[in-house]
CSV table of C-alpha atoms in Angstrom, one decimal:
chain,number,residue,atom,x,y,z
N,1,UNK,CA,-0.2,0.1,0.1
N,2,UNK,CA,1.2,3.5,-0.8
N,3,UNK,CA,2.2,5.7,2.3
N,4,UNK,CA,1.1,9.1,1.1
N,5,UNK,CA,1.0,10.0,4.5
N,6,UNK,CA,4.8,9.7,5.0
N,7,UNK,CA,4.9,11.5,1.5
N,8,UNK,CA,2.7,14.2,2.9
N,9,UNK,CA,4.7,14.8,5.7
N,10,UNK,CA,8.1,14.9,4.0
N,11,UNK,CA,6.5,17.9,1.6
N,12,UNK,CA,5.6,19.7,4.9
N,13,UNK,CA,9.4,19.3,6.3
N,14,UNK,CA,11.1,20.2,2.5
N,15,UNK,CA,8.8,23.5,2.7
N,16,UNK,CA,9.5,24.3,6.1
N,17,UNK,CA,13.1,23.7,5.5
N,18,UNK,CA,13.1,25.7,2.3
N,19,UNK,CA,11.3,28.4,4.3
N,20,UNK,CA,14.2,28.7,6.7
N,21,UNK,CA,16.6,28.8,4.1
N,22,UNK,CA,14.7,31.5,2.2
N,23,UNK,CA,14.9,33.7,5.7
N,24,UNK,CA,18.8,32.9,6.1
N,25,UNK,CA,19.4,33.9,2.3
N,26,UNK,CA,17.4,37.1,2.9
N,27,UNK,CA,18.9,37.8,5.9
N,28,UNK,CA,22.7,37.3,4.6
N,29,UNK,CA,21.4,39.8,1.6
N,30,UNK,CA,20.0,42.0,4.2
N,31,UNK,CA,23.4,42.0,6.0
N,32,UNK,CA,25.4,42.7,2.9
N,33,UNK,CA,23.1,45.8,2.0
N,34,UNK,CA,23.8,46.9,5.9
N,35,UNK,CA,27.6,46.6,5.4
N,36,UNK,CA,27.5,48.2,1.9
N,37,UNK,CA,25.5,51.6,3.4
N,38,UNK,CA,28.1,51.9,6.2
N,39,UNK,CA,30.9,51.4,4.1
N,40,UNK,CA,29.6,53.9,1.8
N,41,UNK,CA,29.3,56.3,4.8
N,42,UNK,CA,25.4,55.6,4.6
N,43,UNK,CA,25.3,57.0,0.7
N,44,UNK,CA,24.7,53.5,-1.0
N,45,UNK,CA,21.9,51.9,-0.3
N,46,UNK,CA,21.2,48.4,-1.8
N,47,UNK,CA,17.6,46.5,-2.1
N,48,UNK,CA,16.4,43.4,-3.7
N,49,UNK,CA,13.5,43.8,-6.5
N,50,UNK,CA,11.6,41.1,-7.4
N,51,UNK,CA,10.2,42.6,-10.0
N,52,UNK,CA,13.1,44.0,-11.9
N,53,UNK,CA,12.7,42.1,-15.2
N,54,UNK,CA,9.8,44.3,-16.3
N,55,UNK,CA,10.9,47.2,-15.3
N,56,UNK,CA,14.6,47.3,-16.6
N,57,UNK,CA,16.0,46.2,-20.3
N,58,UNK,CA,19.3,47.9,-20.8
N,59,UNK,CA,21.9,45.6,-20.5
N,60,UNK,CA,22.8,43.7,-23.7
N,61,UNK,CA,25.8,41.5,-22.8
N,62,UNK,CA,26.9,38.8,-20.3
N,63,UNK,CA,24.6,36.8,-17.8
N,64,UNK,CA,21.9,39.4,-17.6
N,65,UNK,CA,21.3,39.8,-20.9
N,66,UNK,CA,20.1,36.0,-21.1
N,67,UNK,CA,17.6,36.6,-18.2
N,68,UNK,CA,16.5,39.8,-19.6
N,69,UNK,CA,16.1,38.5,-23.2
N,70,UNK,CA,13.7,35.8,-21.9
N,71,UNK,CA,11.5,37.7,-19.3
N,72,UNK,CA,8.3,35.9,-20.4
N,73,UNK,CA,9.0,32.5,-19.3
N,74,UNK,CA,8.1,31.1,-15.8
N,75,UNK,CA,12.0,30.7,-15.0
N,76,UNK,CA,12.3,34.6,-14.6
N,77,UNK,CA,10.1,34.5,-11.6
N,78,UNK,CA,12.7,33.0,-9.5
N,79,UNK,CA,15.0,35.4,-10.4
N,80,UNK,CA,15.4,38.8,-8.9
N,81,UNK,CA,18.3,41.8,-9.2
N,82,UNK,CA,19.9,43.3,-6.4
N,83,UNK,CA,20.1,47.4,-6.8
N,84,UNK,CA,22.3,49.6,-5.6
N,85,UNK,CA,20.9,53.5,-5.1
N,86,UNK,CA,22.2,56.8,-3.8
N,87,UNK,CA,19.4,58.1,-1.8
N,88,UNK,CA,19.3,61.0,1.1
N,89,UNK,CA,16.0,61.0,2.6
N,90,UNK,CA,13.4,60.8,0.4
N,91,UNK,CA,14.9,62.0,-2.7
N,92,UNK,CA,16.8,59.1,-4.8
N,93,UNK,CA,19.4,59.4,-7.8
N,94,UNK,CA,20.5,56.6,-10.3
N,95,UNK,CA,20.7,52.9,-9.4
N,96,UNK,CA,22.7,50.3,-10.8
N,97,UNK,CA,22.0,46.5,-11.0
N,98,UNK,CA,24.6,44.7,-9.3
N,99,UNK,CA,23.9,41.1,-9.7
N,100,UNK,CA,21.0,38.8,-10.5
N,101,UNK,CA,20.1,36.1,-8.0
N,102,UNK,CA,18.1,32.8,-9.0
N,103,UNK,CA,16.9,30.8,-6.3
N,104,UNK,CA,16.4,27.3,-6.9
N,105,UNK,CA,13.0,26.1,-5.3
N,106,UNK,CA,14.8,24.8,-2.2
N,107,UNK,CA,16.3,27.7,-2.1
N,108,UNK,CA,19.8,26.7,-2.4
N,109,UNK,CA,21.5,26.2,-5.0
N,110,UNK,CA,21.4,29.9,-5.4
N,111,UNK,CA,23.0,31.3,-8.7
N,112,UNK,CA,24.3,34.4,-8.8
N,113,UNK,CA,25.3,36.7,-11.9
N,114,UNK,CA,27.0,40.0,-12.3
N,115,UNK,CA,28.7,41.0,-15.6
N,116,UNK,CA,30.3,38.1,-17.2
N,117,UNK,CA,30.6,36.2,-14.2
N,118,UNK,CA,28.4,33.5,-12.7
N,119,UNK,CA,29.0,31.5,-9.4
N,120,UNK,CA,27.0,28.7,-8.5
N,121,UNK,CA,26.3,28.9,-4.5
N,122,UNK,CA,25.2,25.5,-2.6
N,123,UNK,CA,25.0,27.5,0.8
N,124,UNK,CA,25.1,30.2,3.1
N,125,UNK,CA,29.2,30.1,3.2
N,126,UNK,CA,28.9,30.1,-0.4
N,127,UNK,CA,26.8,32.7,-1.0
N,128,UNK,CA,28.7,35.4,1.4
N,129,UNK,CA,31.8,34.4,-0.7
N,130,UNK,CA,30.4,35.1,-3.8
N,131,UNK,CA,29.1,38.6,-2.7
N,132,UNK,CA,32.4,39.1,-1.5
N,133,UNK,CA,33.6,38.4,-5.1
N,134,UNK,CA,31.2,40.5,-6.5
N,135,UNK,CA,32.0,43.3,-4.2
N,136,UNK,CA,35.9,42.7,-5.7
N,137,UNK,CA,35.2,42.9,-9.1
N,138,UNK,CA,36.6,46.2,-10.5
N,139,UNK,CA,33.7,46.7,-12.4
N,140,UNK,CA,31.0,46.4,-9.4
N,141,UNK,CA,33.8,49.0,-8.0
N,142,UNK,CA,32.9,51.5,-10.6
N,143,UNK,CA,29.5,51.3,-10.5
N,144,UNK,CA,29.9,52.1,-6.9
N,145,UNK,CA,32.0,54.9,-7.6
N,146,UNK,CA,29.7,56.2,-10.3
N,147,UNK,CA,27.0,56.5,-7.6
N,148,UNK,CA,29.0,58.0,-5.0
N,149,UNK,CA,30.1,60.6,-7.1
N,150,UNK,CA,26.6,61.6,-7.3
N,151,UNK,CA,25.7,61.6,-3.7
N,152,UNK,CA,26.7,65.6,-3.8
N,153,UNK,CA,23.8,66.3,-5.9
N,154,UNK,CA,21.2,64.2,-4.3
N,155,UNK,CA,21.9,66.0,-1.0
N,156,UNK,CA,21.6,69.1,-2.0
N,157,UNK,CA,18.3,68.1,-3.8
N,158,UNK,CA,17.6,66.7,-0.6
N,159,UNK,CA,18.3,69.9,1.4
N,160,UNK,CA,16.7,71.7,-0.9
N,161,UNK,CA,13.5,69.8,-0.4
N,162,UNK,CA,13.5,69.5,2.7
N,163,UNK,CA,14.2,73.5,3.2
N,164,UNK,CA,11.2,74.0,0.5
N,165,UNK,CA,8.7,71.5,2.9
N,166,UNK,CA,9.7,73.5,5.9
N,167,UNK,CA,8.9,76.5,4.3
N,168,UNK,CA,5.2,75.5,3.4
N,169,UNK,CA,5.0,74.4,7.2
N,170,UNK,CA,6.0,77.8,8.6
N,171,UNK,CA,4.0,79.5,6.1
N,172,UNK,CA,0.4,77.8,6.0
N,173,UNK,CA,-2.3,78.7,3.2
N,174,UNK,CA,0.7,80.0,0.8
N,175,UNK,CA,-0.1,77.4,-1.6
N,176,UNK,CA,-3.0,79.1,-3.3
N,177,UNK,CA,-2.0,83.0,-2.1
N,178,UNK,CA,-2.4,84.9,-5.5
N,179,UNK,CA,-4.7,83.0,-7.3
N,180,UNK,CA,-7.7,84.7,-6.5
N,181,UNK,CA,-6.7,87.8,-8.3
C,1,UNK,CA,30.2,41.5,-36.9
C,2,UNK,CA,28.4,40.8,-40.1
C,3,UNK,CA,28.2,36.6,-40.9
C,4,UNK,CA,28.7,35.5,-44.0
C,5,UNK,CA,26.5,34.1,-47.0
C,6,UNK,CA,27.6,30.8,-46.1
C,7,UNK,CA,25.3,30.5,-43.5
C,8,UNK,CA,23.5,28.3,-45.9
C,9,UNK,CA,25.5,25.6,-45.7
C,10,UNK,CA,24.6,24.8,-42.0
C,11,UNK,CA,21.5,23.6,-43.6
C,12,UNK,CA,22.9,21.3,-46.4
C,13,UNK,CA,25.3,19.7,-44.2
C,14,UNK,CA,25.7,19.5,-40.2
C,15,UNK,CA,27.6,22.6,-38.3
C,16,UNK,CA,30.2,20.7,-36.7
C,17,UNK,CA,31.6,21.6,-33.4
C,18,UNK,CA,35.0,20.1,-31.7
C,19,UNK,CA,36.5,19.8,-28.2
C,20,UNK,CA,39.9,18.6,-27.8
C,21,UNK,CA,42.0,19.0,-24.9
C,22,UNK,CA,45.5,19.9,-26.3
C,23,UNK,CA,47.7,19.6,-23.4
C,24,UNK,CA,49.5,22.4,-24.6
C,25,UNK,CA,49.4,24.4,-21.3
C,26,UNK,CA,48.6,21.9,-18.8
C,27,UNK,CA,48.1,23.3,-15.0
C,28,UNK,CA,50.2,20.3,-13.6
C,29,UNK,CA,53.7,21.7,-11.9
C,30,UNK,CA,56.1,24.3,-13.3
C,31,UNK,CA,58.3,20.8,-14.2
C,32,UNK,CA,55.2,19.7,-16.5
C,33,UNK,CA,55.6,22.4,-18.1
C,34,UNK,CA,59.2,23.0,-18.8
C,35,UNK,CA,59.1,19.5,-20.4
C,36,UNK,CA,56.3,20.2,-22.5
C,37,UNK,CA,58.3,23.6,-23.7
C,38,UNK,CA,61.3,21.2,-24.2
C,39,UNK,CA,58.9,19.7,-26.7
C,40,UNK,CA,60.1,20.7,-30.1
C,41,UNK,CA,58.2,22.5,-33.3
C,42,UNK,CA,56.6,18.9,-34.1
C,43,UNK,CA,54.1,18.9,-31.4
C,44,UNK,CA,53.3,22.7,-32.4
C,45,UNK,CA,53.3,21.6,-36.2
C,46,UNK,CA,51.0,18.5,-35.2
C,47,UNK,CA,48.7,20.9,-33.3
C,48,UNK,CA,48.4,23.3,-36.2
C,49,UNK,CA,47.8,20.5,-38.3
C,50,UNK,CA,45.0,19.1,-36.2
C,51,UNK,CA,43.3,22.6,-36.2
C,52,UNK,CA,43.8,22.6,-39.9
C,53,UNK,CA,42.2,19.2,-40.4
C,54,UNK,CA,39.1,19.7,-38.2
C,55,UNK,CA,38.3,23.2,-40.5
C,56,UNK,CA,38.5,21.1,-43.5
C,57,UNK,CA,36.4,18.4,-41.6
C,58,UNK,CA,33.5,21.0,-41.1
C,59,UNK,CA,34.3,22.4,-37.6
C,60,UNK,CA,32.9,25.9,-37.1
C,61,UNK,CA,33.9,26.1,-33.7
C,62,UNK,CA,36.8,24.4,-31.5
C,63,UNK,CA,36.4,24.5,-27.9
C,64,UNK,CA,39.9,23.7,-26.5
C,65,UNK,CA,41.6,22.7,-22.9
C,66,UNK,CA,44.9,23.3,-21.8
C,67,UNK,CA,45.5,26.6,-23.3
C,68,UNK,CA,46.5,30.1,-22.6
C,69,UNK,CA,46.0,32.9,-25.1
C,70,UNK,CA,48.9,32.7,-26.8
C,71,UNK,CA,48.9,29.1,-27.5
C,72,UNK,CA,45.7,29.8,-29.1
C,73,UNK,CA,47.2,32.8,-31.0
C,74,UNK,CA,50.1,30.4,-32.6
C,75,UNK,CA,47.2,27.4,-33.3
C,76,UNK,CA,45.1,29.6,-35.0
C,77,UNK,CA,48.2,30.7,-37.3
C,78,UNK,CA,47.5,29.4,-40.7
C,79,UNK,CA,43.6,28.3,-40.0
C,80,UNK,CA,40.6,30.2,-40.6
C,81,UNK,CA,40.0,30.1,-37.1
C,82,UNK,CA,39.5,33.3,-35.0
C,83,UNK,CA,40.3,33.5,-31.3
C,84,UNK,CA,37.3,34.1,-29.3
C,85,UNK,CA,38.8,37.0,-26.7
C,86,UNK,CA,37.7,39.1,-24.1
C,87,UNK,CA,39.3,41.0,-21.2
C,88,UNK,CA,37.1,39.3,-18.7
C,89,UNK,CA,37.5,35.7,-19.7
C,90,UNK,CA,39.4,34.2,-17.1
C,91,UNK,CA,42.5,32.3,-18.9
C,92,UNK,CA,43.2,30.6,-15.5
C,93,UNK,CA,40.6,28.1,-16.5
C,94,UNK,CA,43.0,26.9,-19.3
C,95,UNK,CA,39.9,26.9,-21.6
C,96,UNK,CA,39.6,28.7,-25.0
C,97,UNK,CA,38.0,28.8,-28.4
C,98,UNK,CA,38.6,29.4,-31.8
C,99,UNK,CA,35.8,29.7,-34.8
C,100,UNK,CA,35.4,30.1,-38.2
C,101,UNK,CA,33.9,33.5,-39.0
C,102,UNK,CA,32.6,32.4,-42.2
C,103,UNK,CA,30.6,29.7,-40.6
C,104,UNK,CA,29.2,31.1,-37.2
C,105,UNK,CA,29.9,33.7,-34.6
C,106,UNK,CA,31.1,32.7,-31.2
C,107,UNK,CA,31.7,35.3,-28.3
C,108,UNK,CA,32.7,34.9,-24.7
C,109,UNK,CA,29.5,35.3,-22.3
C,110,UNK,CA,30.7,34.4,-18.5
C,111,UNK,CA,33.2,32.6,-16.4
C,112,UNK,CA,30.9,29.7,-14.6
C,113,UNK,CA,32.0,28.8,-11.1
C,114,UNK,CA,30.9,26.9,-8.2
C,115,UNK,CA,32.1,29.0,-5.2
C,116,UNK,CA,33.1,25.1,-3.4
C,117,UNK,CA,34.3,26.3,-0.4
C,118,UNK,CA,36.0,29.5,-0.9
C,119,UNK,CA,38.1,28.3,-3.6
C,120,UNK,CA,37.7,30.4,-6.6
C,121,UNK,CA,39.0,28.5,-9.3
C,122,UNK,CA,37.1,28.6,-12.9
C,123,UNK,CA,36.3,25.6,-13.9
C,124,UNK,CA,34.1,26.5,-17.0
C,125,UNK,CA,33.6,29.0,-19.6
C,126,UNK,CA,30.3,30.4,-21.3
C,127,UNK,CA,30.3,31.3,-25.1
C,128,UNK,CA,27.3,31.7,-27.0
C,129,UNK,CA,27.2,30.9,-31.0
C,130,UNK,CA,25.0,32.2,-33.1
C,131,UNK,CA,24.2,32.0,-37.1
C,132,UNK,CA,22.6,34.8,-39.6
C,133,UNK,CA,19.2,33.6,-37.9
C,134,UNK,CA,18.0,31.1,-35.5
C,135,UNK,CA,18.3,31.1,-31.4
C,136,UNK,CA,21.3,31.6,-30.1
C,137,UNK,CA,23.4,28.3,-28.8
C,138,UNK,CA,24.9,28.6,-25.4
C,139,UNK,CA,28.0,26.8,-25.2
C,140,UNK,CA,29.8,25.9,-21.9
C,141,UNK,CA,33.2,24.3,-22.1
C,142,UNK,CA,34.8,22.8,-18.7
C,143,UNK,CA,37.8,21.2,-17.6
C,144,UNK,CA,37.2,19.3,-14.1
C,145,UNK,CA,40.1,18.4,-11.9
C,146,UNK,CA,42.1,15.3,-12.7
C,147,UNK,CA,42.2,11.8,-10.9
C,148,UNK,CA,45.3,11.9,-9.9
C,149,UNK,CA,43.8,13.2,-6.5
C,150,UNK,CA,41.7,11.2,-4.8
C,151,UNK,CA,39.7,14.1,-3.2
C,152,UNK,CA,38.9,15.9,-6.7
C,153,UNK,CA,36.3,13.2,-7.0
C,154,UNK,CA,33.8,14.9,-4.7
C,155,UNK,CA,35.0,18.1,-6.3
C,156,UNK,CA,33.8,16.6,-9.4
C,157,UNK,CA,30.5,15.7,-8.1
C,158,UNK,CA,30.2,19.2,-6.5
C,159,UNK,CA,31.1,21.4,-10.0
C,160,UNK,CA,28.7,18.6,-11.9
C,161,UNK,CA,25.6,19.7,-9.4
C,162,UNK,CA,26.7,23.4,-9.7
C,163,UNK,CA,26.7,23.1,-13.4
C,164,UNK,CA,23.0,21.3,-13.6
C,165,UNK,CA,21.9,24.3,-11.5
C,166,UNK,CA,23.5,27.0,-14.0
C,167,UNK,CA,21.9,24.6,-17.1
C,168,UNK,CA,18.5,24.3,-15.6
C,169,UNK,CA,18.6,28.2,-15.2
C,170,UNK,CA,19.4,28.9,-18.6
C,171,UNK,CA,16.7,26.3,-19.9
C,172,UNK,CA,14.2,27.8,-17.7
C,173,UNK,CA,14.7,31.3,-18.8
C,174,UNK,CA,15.2,30.1,-22.7
C,175,UNK,CA,12.0,28.2,-22.8
C,176,UNK,CA,11.4,27.0,-26.2
C,177,UNK,CA,14.6,28.7,-27.4
C,178,UNK,CA,17.3,27.5,-25.0
C,179,UNK,CA,19.9,25.8,-26.6
C,180,UNK,CA,22.8,24.6,-24.2
C,181,UNK,CA,25.4,22.9,-25.0
C,182,UNK,CA,28.2,21.3,-22.2
C,183,UNK,CA,31.5,20.0,-23.5
C,184,UNK,CA,34.9,19.6,-22.3
C,185,UNK,CA,37.7,16.9,-20.5
C,186,UNK,CA,35.1,15.8,-17.2
C,187,UNK,CA,38.2,13.6,-16.4
C,188,UNK,CA,35.1,11.3,-15.7
C,189,UNK,CA,33.5,8.7,-17.9
C,190,UNK,CA,29.9,9.1,-19.1
C,191,UNK,CA,28.9,6.5,-16.5
C,192,UNK,CA,30.5,8.3,-13.7
C,193,UNK,CA,28.1,9.5,-10.8
C,194,UNK,CA,29.3,13.4,-11.6
C,195,UNK,CA,27.7,13.0,-15.1
C,196,UNK,CA,25.2,11.4,-14.7
C,197,UNK,CA,23.3,12.0,-10.8
C,198,UNK,CA,25.1,15.4,-10.7
C,199,UNK,CA,24.7,16.9,-14.0
C,200,UNK,CA,22.0,14.9,-15.4
C,201,UNK,CA,23.5,13.8,-18.2
C,202,UNK,CA,21.5,10.5,-19.8
C,203,UNK,CA,22.0,8.0,-22.3
C,204,UNK,CA,18.7,7.7,-22.8
C,205,UNK,CA,17.3,10.0,-25.7
C,206,UNK,CA,13.8,9.8,-24.7
C,207,UNK,CA,14.2,10.8,-21.2
C,208,UNK,CA,16.4,13.6,-22.3
C,209,UNK,CA,13.1,14.5,-24.7
C,210,UNK,CA,10.7,14.6,-21.7
C,211,UNK,CA,12.9,16.1,-19.1
C,212,UNK,CA,13.5,19.4,-19.5
C,213,UNK,CA,16.8,19.5,-17.3
C,214,UNK,CA,18.2,16.5,-18.3
C,215,UNK,CA,21.2,16.5,-20.9
C,216,UNK,CA,21.5,13.8,-23.4
C,217,UNK,CA,25.1,12.3,-23.6
C,218,UNK,CA,25.7,10.9,-27.3
C,219,UNK,CA,29.3,9.7,-25.8
C,220,UNK,CA,27.6,6.9,-23.9
C,221,UNK,CA,28.0,5.3,-27.5
C,222,UNK,CA,31.4,5.4,-27.7
C,223,UNK,CA,32.7,4.2,-24.6
C,224,UNK,CA,35.1,1.5,-25.3
C,225,UNK,CA,35.8,-0.5,-28.6
C,226,UNK,CA,34.0,1.0,-31.2
C,227,UNK,CA,34.2,-2.2,-33.5
C,228,UNK,CA,33.8,-5.9,-32.6
C,229,UNK,CA,37.1,-7.7,-32.6
C,230,UNK,CA,36.1,-9.9,-35.6
C,231,UNK,CA,35.1,-7.0,-37.8
C,232,UNK,CA,37.8,-5.0,-38.5
C,233,UNK,CA,41.7,-5.7,-38.1
C,234,UNK,CA,42.3,-2.0,-38.0
C,235,UNK,CA,42.5,-1.1,-34.4
C,236,UNK,CA,40.8,2.4,-33.0
C,237,UNK,CA,41.1,4.8,-30.0
C,238,UNK,CA,38.9,2.6,-27.5
C,239,UNK,CA,37.9,6.0,-25.8
C,240,UNK,CA,39.1,10.1,-26.1
C,241,UNK,CA,42.1,9.9,-23.4
C,242,UNK,CA,44.9,7.0,-23.3
C,243,UNK,CA,46.7,6.9,-20.1
C,244,UNK,CA,49.3,4.0,-20.0
C,245,UNK,CA,49.8,3.0,-16.8
C,246,UNK,CA,45.3,2.1,-15.9
C,247,UNK,CA,45.0,-0.9,-14.8
C,248,UNK,CA,41.5,-1.7,-15.6
C,249,UNK,CA,41.5,0.3,-18.7
C,250,UNK,CA,44.0,2.5,-20.4
C,251,UNK,CA,41.3,3.9,-22.5
C,252,UNK,CA,38.8,6.8,-20.9
C,253,UNK,CA,36.0,8.5,-22.5
C,254,UNK,CA,36.4,11.8,-20.6
C,255,UNK,CA,35.8,14.2,-23.7
C,256,UNK,CA,32.1,14.6,-24.3
C,257,UNK,CA,29.6,16.6,-25.2
C,258,UNK,CA,26.0,17.0,-23.7
C,259,UNK,CA,23.3,18.8,-25.0
C,260,UNK,CA,19.9,20.2,-23.7
C,261,UNK,CA,16.5,18.4,-24.1
C,262,UNK,CA,15.4,21.0,-26.9
C,263,UNK,CA,18.6,19.5,-29.5
C,264,UNK,CA,16.6,16.1,-29.3
C,265,UNK,CA,12.9,17.3,-29.3
C,266,UNK,CA,11.7,19.6,-32.2
C,267,UNK,CA,13.9,22.3,-31.8
C,268,UNK,CA,15.1,25.1,-33.8
C,269,UNK,CA,18.5,23.5,-33.6
C,270,UNK,CA,18.9,19.3,-33.9
C,271,UNK,CA,21.4,17.1,-32.6
C,272,UNK,CA,22.9,15.4,-36.0
C,273,UNK,CA,23.8,12.3,-33.9
C,274,UNK,CA,25.6,10.5,-36.8
C,275,UNK,CA,28.3,13.0,-36.7
C,276,UNK,CA,29.5,12.2,-33.2
C,277,UNK,CA,32.9,11.1,-33.0
C,278,UNK,CA,36.2,10.5,-31.6
C,279,UNK,CA,38.4,12.3,-34.1
C,280,UNK,CA,41.1,9.8,-34.2
C,281,UNK,CA,43.1,10.8,-37.3
C,282,UNK,CA,46.1,11.7,-38.2
C,283,UNK,CA,48.2,13.8,-38.0
C,284,UNK,CA,47.3,13.1,-34.4
C,285,UNK,CA,46.5,9.2,-34.6
C,286,UNK,CA,49.3,6.6,-35.6
C,287,UNK,CA,48.8,3.3,-36.4
C,288,UNK,CA,46.6,1.2,-34.1
C,289,UNK,CA,44.9,3.8,-32.6
C,290,UNK,CA,47.7,5.4,-31.0
C,291,UNK,CA,48.1,9.2,-30.1
C,292,UNK,CA,51.2,10.9,-31.4
C,293,UNK,CA,53.8,11.1,-28.8
C,294,UNK,CA,53.2,14.2,-26.7
C,295,UNK,CA,49.4,14.2,-26.8
C,296,UNK,CA,46.8,12.3,-24.6
C,297,UNK,CA,43.5,13.3,-25.5
C,298,UNK,CA,42.0,13.1,-29.1
C,299,UNK,CA,39.4,15.8,-30.0
C,300,UNK,CA,35.8,14.5,-30.1
C,301,UNK,CA,33.5,16.1,-32.8
C,302,UNK,CA,29.6,16.4,-33.1
C,303,UNK,CA,27.3,17.8,-35.4
C,304,UNK,CA,24.2,20.3,-35.3
C,305,UNK,CA,21.7,21.3,-37.6
C,306,UNK,CA,19.5,24.4,-37.6
C,307,UNK,CA,15.8,23.9,-38.6
C,308,UNK,CA,15.5,27.9,-39.1
C,309,UNK,CA,18.5,29.3,-40.7
C,310,UNK,CA,18.8,28.3,-44.6
C,311,UNK,CA,15.8,26.4,-44.6
C,312,UNK,CA,15.0,26.1,-48.2
C,313,UNK,CA,12.3,28.3,-49.6
């Protein structure tokens, strides 16, 4: 007789393990983002975008081109992008895709792809190592330098926006002045 | 880069692809490299001759193992082949590619590495192959670590699993347009765990048709002696790699091509399986199937055909 009860339990267990590993991987990525933010003097913010394929089509070469070129397939749904962006308060500047992460159904192995590099990571240790390798790549360094170079203008815009907001708060009703004349 | 009008040939005859572990720039220690350098012009002449013969044979792309950029440049001399080069291609992998621009366009795509416990050694290089029309073919050339160190068996299995993940992702993303070929010197035979359980290379064409993540391995048919003892007095190579100190066998089929499912389904590219062969021909082969001194691998050749490019009106 088939033992569906055991198979059912194994399925629940596998799902739970996948959730645990997914949380662990996301925590690793969050830690990566936190450390990059700190190392950049709070200038660069990193975030994972799960809908990036629909938004961005500017790559033409290398690993990411493959993923962008075929976004209509189901496989794209498990692929997420890690972005870096300069932001001050609510004011944001340009952003760069650092890498794409493709999760397996059980979370690992995770394929990490950036520029012309692919790393297949079987567990957390390898994911950490892969992310470190990416940070050490001069092409990724160049992206960060480019972003950091825009920081002064973003900070200026943010200060201006803050000043304007403060002015509006101090002089209520100024928005509609002169309109009745 | 514009492709030549010779693309029509792809329809009338198979486009042949080759893998060859040349042994010209071995990774093994300095002493062996020095020994190799001592091998005079004869080795280079034979290697160059192999490339020229492969070109005449209709090969449009040769993926090579144990080569350096300088090796490739020297090999390409006096052949129609051009070197695939890219500043970001990891030459430490010892893998390179030469292509015939009158037949195909081949570009570097990626260094593919399983992280392997913080050892960042690239063991696979990804290329893209295109012709005038039709889907791009992803080609991954690999050279897995040798059998001289016992623990490498586990590493080859890890590399097989990592590569399987990469291939599955390519196939999932590409859908009907996914055409992935993995080739190289695996330092394992088609029946070893790294190639079967880890990479999911199968001898079963029917299974490869059904299972999108499976890779059909036509080299199962080329393991061991290819002709019956009583059928032909001429002895052939009984594998792709010869190791004189082997106890159970001296011949191994370490050099293989594996094909993603669409190549054996009704895809735009088709495997021409009858073109699969161990290329044990002169100037590399000597009488009795022996390899010329200075070489320990034969090239392997496969054929594919586009059902789109060059289809008659």
